[in-house]
CSV table of C-alpha atoms in Angstrom, one decimal:
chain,number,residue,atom,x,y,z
A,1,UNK,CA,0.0,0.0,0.0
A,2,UNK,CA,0.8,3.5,-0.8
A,3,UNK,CA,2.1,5.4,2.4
A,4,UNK,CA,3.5,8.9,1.2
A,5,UNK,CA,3.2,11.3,3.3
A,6,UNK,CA,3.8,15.3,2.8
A,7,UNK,CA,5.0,17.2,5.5
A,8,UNK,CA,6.3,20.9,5.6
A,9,UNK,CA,10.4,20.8,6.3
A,10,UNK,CA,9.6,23.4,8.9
A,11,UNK,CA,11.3,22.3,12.2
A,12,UNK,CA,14.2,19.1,12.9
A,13,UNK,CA,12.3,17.9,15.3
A,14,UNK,CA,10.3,14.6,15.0
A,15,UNK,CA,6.1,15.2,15.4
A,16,UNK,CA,5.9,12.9,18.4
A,17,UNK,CA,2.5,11.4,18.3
A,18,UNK,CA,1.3,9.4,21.0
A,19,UNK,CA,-0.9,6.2,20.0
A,20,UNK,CA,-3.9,4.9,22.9
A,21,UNK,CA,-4.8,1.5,22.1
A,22,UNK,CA,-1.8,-0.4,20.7
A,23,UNK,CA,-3.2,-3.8,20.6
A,24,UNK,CA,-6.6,-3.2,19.0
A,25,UNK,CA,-7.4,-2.9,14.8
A,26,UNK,CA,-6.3,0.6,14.3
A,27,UNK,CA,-3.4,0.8,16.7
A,28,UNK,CA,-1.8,-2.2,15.2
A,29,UNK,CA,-2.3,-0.5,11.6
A,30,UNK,CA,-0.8,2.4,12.9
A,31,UNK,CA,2.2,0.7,14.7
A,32,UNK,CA,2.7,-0.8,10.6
A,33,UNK,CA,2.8,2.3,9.1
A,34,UNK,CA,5.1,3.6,12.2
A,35,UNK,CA,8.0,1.2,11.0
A,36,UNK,CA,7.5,2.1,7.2
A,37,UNK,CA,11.2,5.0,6.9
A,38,UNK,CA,9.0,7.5,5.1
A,39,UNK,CA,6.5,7.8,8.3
A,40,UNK,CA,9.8,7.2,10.9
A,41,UNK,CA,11.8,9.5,9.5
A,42,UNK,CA,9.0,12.4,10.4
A,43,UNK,CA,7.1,11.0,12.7
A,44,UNK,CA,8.5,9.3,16.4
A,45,UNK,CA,6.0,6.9,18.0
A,46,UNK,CA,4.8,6.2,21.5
A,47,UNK,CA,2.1,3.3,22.1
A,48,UNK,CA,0.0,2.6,25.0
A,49,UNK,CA,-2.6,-0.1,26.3
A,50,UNK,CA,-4.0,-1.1,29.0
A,51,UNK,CA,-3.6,-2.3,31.6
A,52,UNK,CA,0.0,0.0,31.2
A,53,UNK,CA,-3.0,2.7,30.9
A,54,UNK,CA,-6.3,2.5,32.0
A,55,UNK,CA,-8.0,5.0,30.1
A,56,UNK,CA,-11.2,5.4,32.5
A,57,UNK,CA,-8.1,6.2,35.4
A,58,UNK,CA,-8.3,10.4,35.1
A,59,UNK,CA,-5.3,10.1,37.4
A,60,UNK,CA,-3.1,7.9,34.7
A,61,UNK,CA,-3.9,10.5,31.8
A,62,UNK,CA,-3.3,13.2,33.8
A,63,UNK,CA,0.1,11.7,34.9
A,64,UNK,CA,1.1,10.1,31.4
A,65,UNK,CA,0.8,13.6,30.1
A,66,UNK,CA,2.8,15.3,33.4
A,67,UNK,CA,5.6,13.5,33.2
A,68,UNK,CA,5.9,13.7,28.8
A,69,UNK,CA,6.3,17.1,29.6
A,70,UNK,CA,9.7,17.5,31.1
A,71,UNK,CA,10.7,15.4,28.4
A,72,UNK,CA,10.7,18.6,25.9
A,73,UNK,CA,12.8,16.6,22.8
A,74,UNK,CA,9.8,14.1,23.2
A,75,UNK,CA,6.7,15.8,23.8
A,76,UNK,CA,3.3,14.8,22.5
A,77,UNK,CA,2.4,17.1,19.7
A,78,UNK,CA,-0.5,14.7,18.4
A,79,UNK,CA,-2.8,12.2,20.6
A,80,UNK,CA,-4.2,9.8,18.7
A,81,UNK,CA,-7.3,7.9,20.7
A,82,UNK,CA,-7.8,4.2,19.1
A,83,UNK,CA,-9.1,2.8,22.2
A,84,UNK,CA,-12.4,1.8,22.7
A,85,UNK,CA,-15.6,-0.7,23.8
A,86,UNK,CA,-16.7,-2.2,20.8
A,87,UNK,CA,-18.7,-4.9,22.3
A,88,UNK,CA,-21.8,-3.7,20.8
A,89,UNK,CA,-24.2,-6.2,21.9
A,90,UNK,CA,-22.1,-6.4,25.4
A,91,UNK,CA,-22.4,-2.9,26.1
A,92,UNK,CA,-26.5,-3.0,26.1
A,93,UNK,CA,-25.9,-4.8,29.9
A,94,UNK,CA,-21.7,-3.3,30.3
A,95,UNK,CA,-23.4,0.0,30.0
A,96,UNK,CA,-21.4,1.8,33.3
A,97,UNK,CA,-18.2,0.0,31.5
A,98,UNK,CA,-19.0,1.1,28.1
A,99,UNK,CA,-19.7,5.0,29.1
A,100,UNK,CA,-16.4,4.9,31.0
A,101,UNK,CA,-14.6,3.6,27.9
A,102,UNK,CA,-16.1,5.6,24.9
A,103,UNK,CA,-17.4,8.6,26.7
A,104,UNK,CA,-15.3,9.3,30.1
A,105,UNK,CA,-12.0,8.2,28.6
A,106,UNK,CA,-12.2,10.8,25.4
A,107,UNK,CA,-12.7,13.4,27.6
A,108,UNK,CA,-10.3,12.6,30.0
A,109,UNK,CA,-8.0,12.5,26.9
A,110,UNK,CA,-9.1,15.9,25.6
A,111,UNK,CA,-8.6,17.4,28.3
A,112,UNK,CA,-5.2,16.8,29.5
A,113,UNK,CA,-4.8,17.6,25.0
A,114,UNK,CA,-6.0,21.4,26.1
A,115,UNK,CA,-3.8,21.2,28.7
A,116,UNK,CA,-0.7,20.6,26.9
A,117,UNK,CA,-1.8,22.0,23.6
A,118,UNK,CA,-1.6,18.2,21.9
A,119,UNK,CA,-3.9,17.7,19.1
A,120,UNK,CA,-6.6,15.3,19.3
A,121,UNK,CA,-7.5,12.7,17.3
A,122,UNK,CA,-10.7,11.0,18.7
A,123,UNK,CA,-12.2,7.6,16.2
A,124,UNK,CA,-15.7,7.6,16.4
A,125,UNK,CA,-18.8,5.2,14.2
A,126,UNK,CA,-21.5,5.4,12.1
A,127,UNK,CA,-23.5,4.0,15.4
A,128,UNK,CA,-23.9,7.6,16.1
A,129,UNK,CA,-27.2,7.7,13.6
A,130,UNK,CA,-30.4,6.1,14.1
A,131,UNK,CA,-29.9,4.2,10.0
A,132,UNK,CA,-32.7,5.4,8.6
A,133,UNK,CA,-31.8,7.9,5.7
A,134,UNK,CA,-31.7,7.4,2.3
A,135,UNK,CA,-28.3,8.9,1.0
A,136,UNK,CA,-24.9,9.1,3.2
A,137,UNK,CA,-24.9,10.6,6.2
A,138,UNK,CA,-22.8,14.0,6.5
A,139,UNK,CA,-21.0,15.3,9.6
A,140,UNK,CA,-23.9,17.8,10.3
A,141,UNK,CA,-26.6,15.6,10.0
A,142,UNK,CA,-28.7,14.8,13.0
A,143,UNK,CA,-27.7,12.1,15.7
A,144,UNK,CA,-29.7,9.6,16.9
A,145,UNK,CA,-28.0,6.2,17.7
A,146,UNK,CA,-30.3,3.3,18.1
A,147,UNK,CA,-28.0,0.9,20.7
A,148,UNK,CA,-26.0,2.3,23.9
A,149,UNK,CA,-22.8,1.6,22.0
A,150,UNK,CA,-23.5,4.1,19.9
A,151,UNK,CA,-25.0,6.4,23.0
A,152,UNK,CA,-21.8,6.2,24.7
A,153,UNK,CA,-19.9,6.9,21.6
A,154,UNK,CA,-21.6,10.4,20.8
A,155,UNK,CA,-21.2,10.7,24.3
A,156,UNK,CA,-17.2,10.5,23.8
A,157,UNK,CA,-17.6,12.8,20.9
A,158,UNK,CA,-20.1,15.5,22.5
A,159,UNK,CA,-17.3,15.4,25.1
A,160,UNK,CA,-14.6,15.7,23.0
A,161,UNK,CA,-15.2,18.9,21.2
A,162,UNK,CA,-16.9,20.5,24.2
A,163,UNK,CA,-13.8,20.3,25.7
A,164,UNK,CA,-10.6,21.1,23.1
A,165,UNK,CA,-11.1,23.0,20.0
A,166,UNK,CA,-8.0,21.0,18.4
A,167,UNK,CA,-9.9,17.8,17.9
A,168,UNK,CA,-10.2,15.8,15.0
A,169,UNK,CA,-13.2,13.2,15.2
A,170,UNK,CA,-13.3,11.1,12.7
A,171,UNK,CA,-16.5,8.5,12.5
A,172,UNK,CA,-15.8,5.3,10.1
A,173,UNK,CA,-17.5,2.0,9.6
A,174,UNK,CA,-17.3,-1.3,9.0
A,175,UNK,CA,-13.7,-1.8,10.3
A,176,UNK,CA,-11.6,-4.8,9.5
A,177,UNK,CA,-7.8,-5.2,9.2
A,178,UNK,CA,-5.2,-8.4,9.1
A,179,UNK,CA,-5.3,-7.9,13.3
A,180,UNK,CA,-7.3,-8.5,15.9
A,181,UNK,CA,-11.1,-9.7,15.5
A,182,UNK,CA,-13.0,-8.6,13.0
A,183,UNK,CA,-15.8,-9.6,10.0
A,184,UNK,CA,-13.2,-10.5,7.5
A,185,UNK,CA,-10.9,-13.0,9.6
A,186,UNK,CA,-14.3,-14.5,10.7
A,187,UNK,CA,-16.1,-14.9,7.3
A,188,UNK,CA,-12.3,-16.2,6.2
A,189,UNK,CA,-12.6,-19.3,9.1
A,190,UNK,CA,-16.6,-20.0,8.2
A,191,UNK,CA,-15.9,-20.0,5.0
A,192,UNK,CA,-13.2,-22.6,5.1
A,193,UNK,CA,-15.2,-24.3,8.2
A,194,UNK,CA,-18.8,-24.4,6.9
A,195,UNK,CA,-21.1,-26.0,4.9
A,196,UNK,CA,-22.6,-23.2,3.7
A,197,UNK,CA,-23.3,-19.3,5.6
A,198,UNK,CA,-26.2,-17.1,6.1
A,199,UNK,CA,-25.7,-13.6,6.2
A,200,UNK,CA,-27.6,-10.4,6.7
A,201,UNK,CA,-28.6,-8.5,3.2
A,202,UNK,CA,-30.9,-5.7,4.6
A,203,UNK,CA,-27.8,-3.7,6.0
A,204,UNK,CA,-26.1,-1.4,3.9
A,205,UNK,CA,-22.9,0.2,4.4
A,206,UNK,CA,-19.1,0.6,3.1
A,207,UNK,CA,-16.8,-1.8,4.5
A,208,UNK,CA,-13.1,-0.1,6.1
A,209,UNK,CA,-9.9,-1.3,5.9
A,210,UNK,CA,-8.0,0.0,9.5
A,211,UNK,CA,-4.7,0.5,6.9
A,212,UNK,CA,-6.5,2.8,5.3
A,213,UNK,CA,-8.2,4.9,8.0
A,214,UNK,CA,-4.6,4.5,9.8
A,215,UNK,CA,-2.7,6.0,6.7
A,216,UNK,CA,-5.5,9.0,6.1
A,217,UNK,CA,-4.8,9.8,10.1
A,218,UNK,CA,-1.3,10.2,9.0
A,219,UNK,CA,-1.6,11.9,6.1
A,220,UNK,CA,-4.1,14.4,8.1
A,221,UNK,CA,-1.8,15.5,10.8
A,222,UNK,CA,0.7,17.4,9.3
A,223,UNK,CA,-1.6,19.7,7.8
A,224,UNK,CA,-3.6,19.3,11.5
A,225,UNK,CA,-0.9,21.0,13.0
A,226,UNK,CA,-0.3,23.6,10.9
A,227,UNK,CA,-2.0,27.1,12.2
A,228,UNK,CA,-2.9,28.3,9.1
A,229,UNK,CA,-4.0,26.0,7.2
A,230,UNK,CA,-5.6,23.7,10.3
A,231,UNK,CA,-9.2,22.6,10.2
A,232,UNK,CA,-10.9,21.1,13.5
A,233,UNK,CA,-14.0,19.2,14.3
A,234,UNK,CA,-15.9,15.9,13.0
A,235,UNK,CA,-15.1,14.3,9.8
A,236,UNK,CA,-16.3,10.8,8.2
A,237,UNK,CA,-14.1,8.5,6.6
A,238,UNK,CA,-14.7,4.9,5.0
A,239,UNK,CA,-13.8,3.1,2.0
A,240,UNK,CA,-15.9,4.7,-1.2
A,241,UNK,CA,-18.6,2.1,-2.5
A,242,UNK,CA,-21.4,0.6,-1.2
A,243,UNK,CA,-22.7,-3.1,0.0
A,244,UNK,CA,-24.1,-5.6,2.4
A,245,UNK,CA,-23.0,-8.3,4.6
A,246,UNK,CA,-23.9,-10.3,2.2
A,247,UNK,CA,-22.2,-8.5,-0.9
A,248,UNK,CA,-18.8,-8.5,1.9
A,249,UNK,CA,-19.4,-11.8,2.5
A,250,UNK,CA,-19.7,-12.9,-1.2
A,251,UNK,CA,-16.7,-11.0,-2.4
A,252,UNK,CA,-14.4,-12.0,0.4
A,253,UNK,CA,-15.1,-15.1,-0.3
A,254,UNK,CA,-13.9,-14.7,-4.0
A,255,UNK,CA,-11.1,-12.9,-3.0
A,256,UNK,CA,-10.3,-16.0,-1.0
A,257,UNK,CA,-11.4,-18.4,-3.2
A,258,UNK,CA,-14.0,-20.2,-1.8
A,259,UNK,CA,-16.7,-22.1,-3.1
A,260,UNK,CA,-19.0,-21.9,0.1
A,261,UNK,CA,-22.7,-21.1,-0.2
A,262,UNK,CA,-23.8,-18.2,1.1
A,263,UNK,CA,-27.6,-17.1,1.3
A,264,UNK,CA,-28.7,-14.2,2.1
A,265,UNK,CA,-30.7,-13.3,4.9
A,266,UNK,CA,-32.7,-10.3,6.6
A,267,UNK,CA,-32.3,-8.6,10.1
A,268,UNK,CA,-34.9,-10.1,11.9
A,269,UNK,CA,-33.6,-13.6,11.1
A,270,UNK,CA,-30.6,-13.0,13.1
A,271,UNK,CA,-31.9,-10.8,16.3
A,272,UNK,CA,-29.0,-9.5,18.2
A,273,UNK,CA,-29.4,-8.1,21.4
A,274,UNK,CA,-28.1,-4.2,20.3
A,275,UNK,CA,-30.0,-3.3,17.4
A,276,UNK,CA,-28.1,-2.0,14.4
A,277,UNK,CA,-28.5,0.8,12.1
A,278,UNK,CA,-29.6,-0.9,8.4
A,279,UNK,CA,-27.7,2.1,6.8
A,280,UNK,CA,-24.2,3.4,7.8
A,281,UNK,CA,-23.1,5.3,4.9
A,282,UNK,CA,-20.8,7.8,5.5
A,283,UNK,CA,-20.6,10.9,3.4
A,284,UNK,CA,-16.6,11.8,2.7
A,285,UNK,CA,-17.0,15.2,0.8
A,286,UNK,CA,-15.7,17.3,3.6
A,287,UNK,CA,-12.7,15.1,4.2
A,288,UNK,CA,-11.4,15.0,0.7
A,289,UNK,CA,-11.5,18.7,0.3
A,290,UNK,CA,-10.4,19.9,3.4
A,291,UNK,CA,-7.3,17.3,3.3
A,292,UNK,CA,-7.1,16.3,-0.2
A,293,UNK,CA,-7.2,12.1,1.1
A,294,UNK,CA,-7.5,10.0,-1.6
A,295,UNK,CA,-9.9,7.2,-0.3
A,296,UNK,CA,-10.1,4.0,-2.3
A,297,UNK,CA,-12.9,1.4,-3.0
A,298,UNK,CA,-14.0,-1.3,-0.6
A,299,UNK,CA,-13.2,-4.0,-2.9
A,300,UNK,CA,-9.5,-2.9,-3.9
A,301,UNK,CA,-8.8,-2.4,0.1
A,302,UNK,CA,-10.7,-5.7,1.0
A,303,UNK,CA,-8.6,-7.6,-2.0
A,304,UNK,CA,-5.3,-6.5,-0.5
A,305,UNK,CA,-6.5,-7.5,3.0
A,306,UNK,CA,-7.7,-11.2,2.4
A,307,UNK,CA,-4.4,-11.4,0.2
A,308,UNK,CA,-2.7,-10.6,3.1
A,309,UNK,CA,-5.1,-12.8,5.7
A,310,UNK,CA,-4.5,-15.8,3.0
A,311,UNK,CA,-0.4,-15.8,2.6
A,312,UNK,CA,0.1,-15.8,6.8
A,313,UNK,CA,-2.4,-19.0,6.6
A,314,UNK,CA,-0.3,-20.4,4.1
């Protein structure tokens, strides 16, 4: 994948960007593109997780964020927030856990930002809306999430940019990435594992790769940090296309090779105790003009993914 970066020759020092959640999707995408030499050589790396940080422990942030600051060669000049509670049907009886998490912790984070003057960048989802329009959601658009995953998510947001006015938000979609858990590597074991799959065709959205939302983070910063030309706030990224489970499902398993049948299937044939939104596309307008990030399809990201996913099975 394509990791060029532009970034103004302005000062020696490295932009020293601070990474919560190492172990999760984005974190590990980001902790790949830290060891690529043309993100090293301009960017220096410091990853967290817990239990090293607990991010609903105000006292840890506030101290993590002390003691960086007597290190002046190695101070935080970007915060980037990957961590979060993504047990979406979990979180409907976790709620306490789940507001801590998504909601508490962001703030926490932005605050101890404002303090230091460290930019911000928070991930949100498309769980924020209810899933009921008819063309893809823009930043502005009304809120209205239909699960507490997605409550304590706006919450995090609502927090967020109430608190430090150098905040990036930026809701995505449909992650997936070669780490961690996630739709892809499952679909990849049924597929191999089952007789044939059932999968939900009533939900519409635009599948994510993590390597992508990691790189368009990177590529955001420099210009993030740059007074004049800065721009704050929410923003929505996700692959460009459109699908459904079912359409994922069926291409990943071409991608893969497999011969599996797979039928498709509404919602209410697979109840699950959060309900989820049947339409989570995001519009990316404001993104690619305010940061000129060149976002690619669904299909080329997910081909590149599963190639990936197939060769370590291999």
């Amino acid at each position: 994948m394509e990791t060029h970066i532009s970034m103004e020759k302005s000062k020696d020092k490295k932009t020293q960007v601070l990474v919560i959640g190492r172990n999760g999707q984005l974190g590990s995408c980001l902790h790949f593109l830290s060891e690529k030499p043309e993100v090293s050589s301009e960017f220096a790396f410091s990853f967290v997780d817990f239990p090293e940080l607990n991010l609903t422990d105000e006292n840890q942030i506030v101290s993590l964020f002390e003691e960086n600051a007597l290190k002046p060669d190695k101070k935080f000049d970007v915060c980037i927030n990957a961590a979060a509670y993504t047990a979406v049907d979990l979180a409907e009886t976790e709620k306490e856990l789940a507001y801590n998490i998504n909601a508490l912790g962001p703030k926490y984070l932005a605050e101890a930002c404002k303090k230091h003057n460290v930019l911000l960048v928070h991930v949100s989802t498309d769980y924020v809306f209810d899933g009921n329009s008819a063309v893809p959601y823009r930043e502005t658009d009304p809120t209205d999430p239909v699960n507490y995953y997605g409550e304590s998510k706006l919450a995090g947001e609502n927090f967020v940019l109430s608190t430090w006015e150098k905040s990036l938000i930026l809701r995505t979609a449909w992650l997936y990435s070669p780490y961690g858990k996630n739709f892809v590597k499952t679909m990849l074991y049924l597929l191999e594992n089952k007789d044939q799959l059932s999968v939900i065709e009533d939900q519409k959205g635009s599948p994510t790769s993590c390597l992508d939302l990691a790189l368009a983070i990177m590529q955001m910063i420099p210009t993030a940090l740059d007074s004049q030309k800065a721009k704050y706030g929410i923003y929505h990224f996700s692959n460009l296309g459109e699908t459904s489970w079912f359409g994922f499902t069926q291409k990943i398993a071409e991608f893969a090779g497999f011969s599996t049948p797979i039928l498709p299937i509404t919602t209410e044939q697979y109840p699950t105790p959060a309900k989820r939104p049947k339409f989570s596309l995001l519009d990316k307008s404001k993104i690619r003009e305010d940061y000129n990030i060149r976002i690619p399809s669904w299909e080329e990201s997910l081909k590149l993914v599963v190639e990936i996913l197939m060769a370590e099975n291999q």
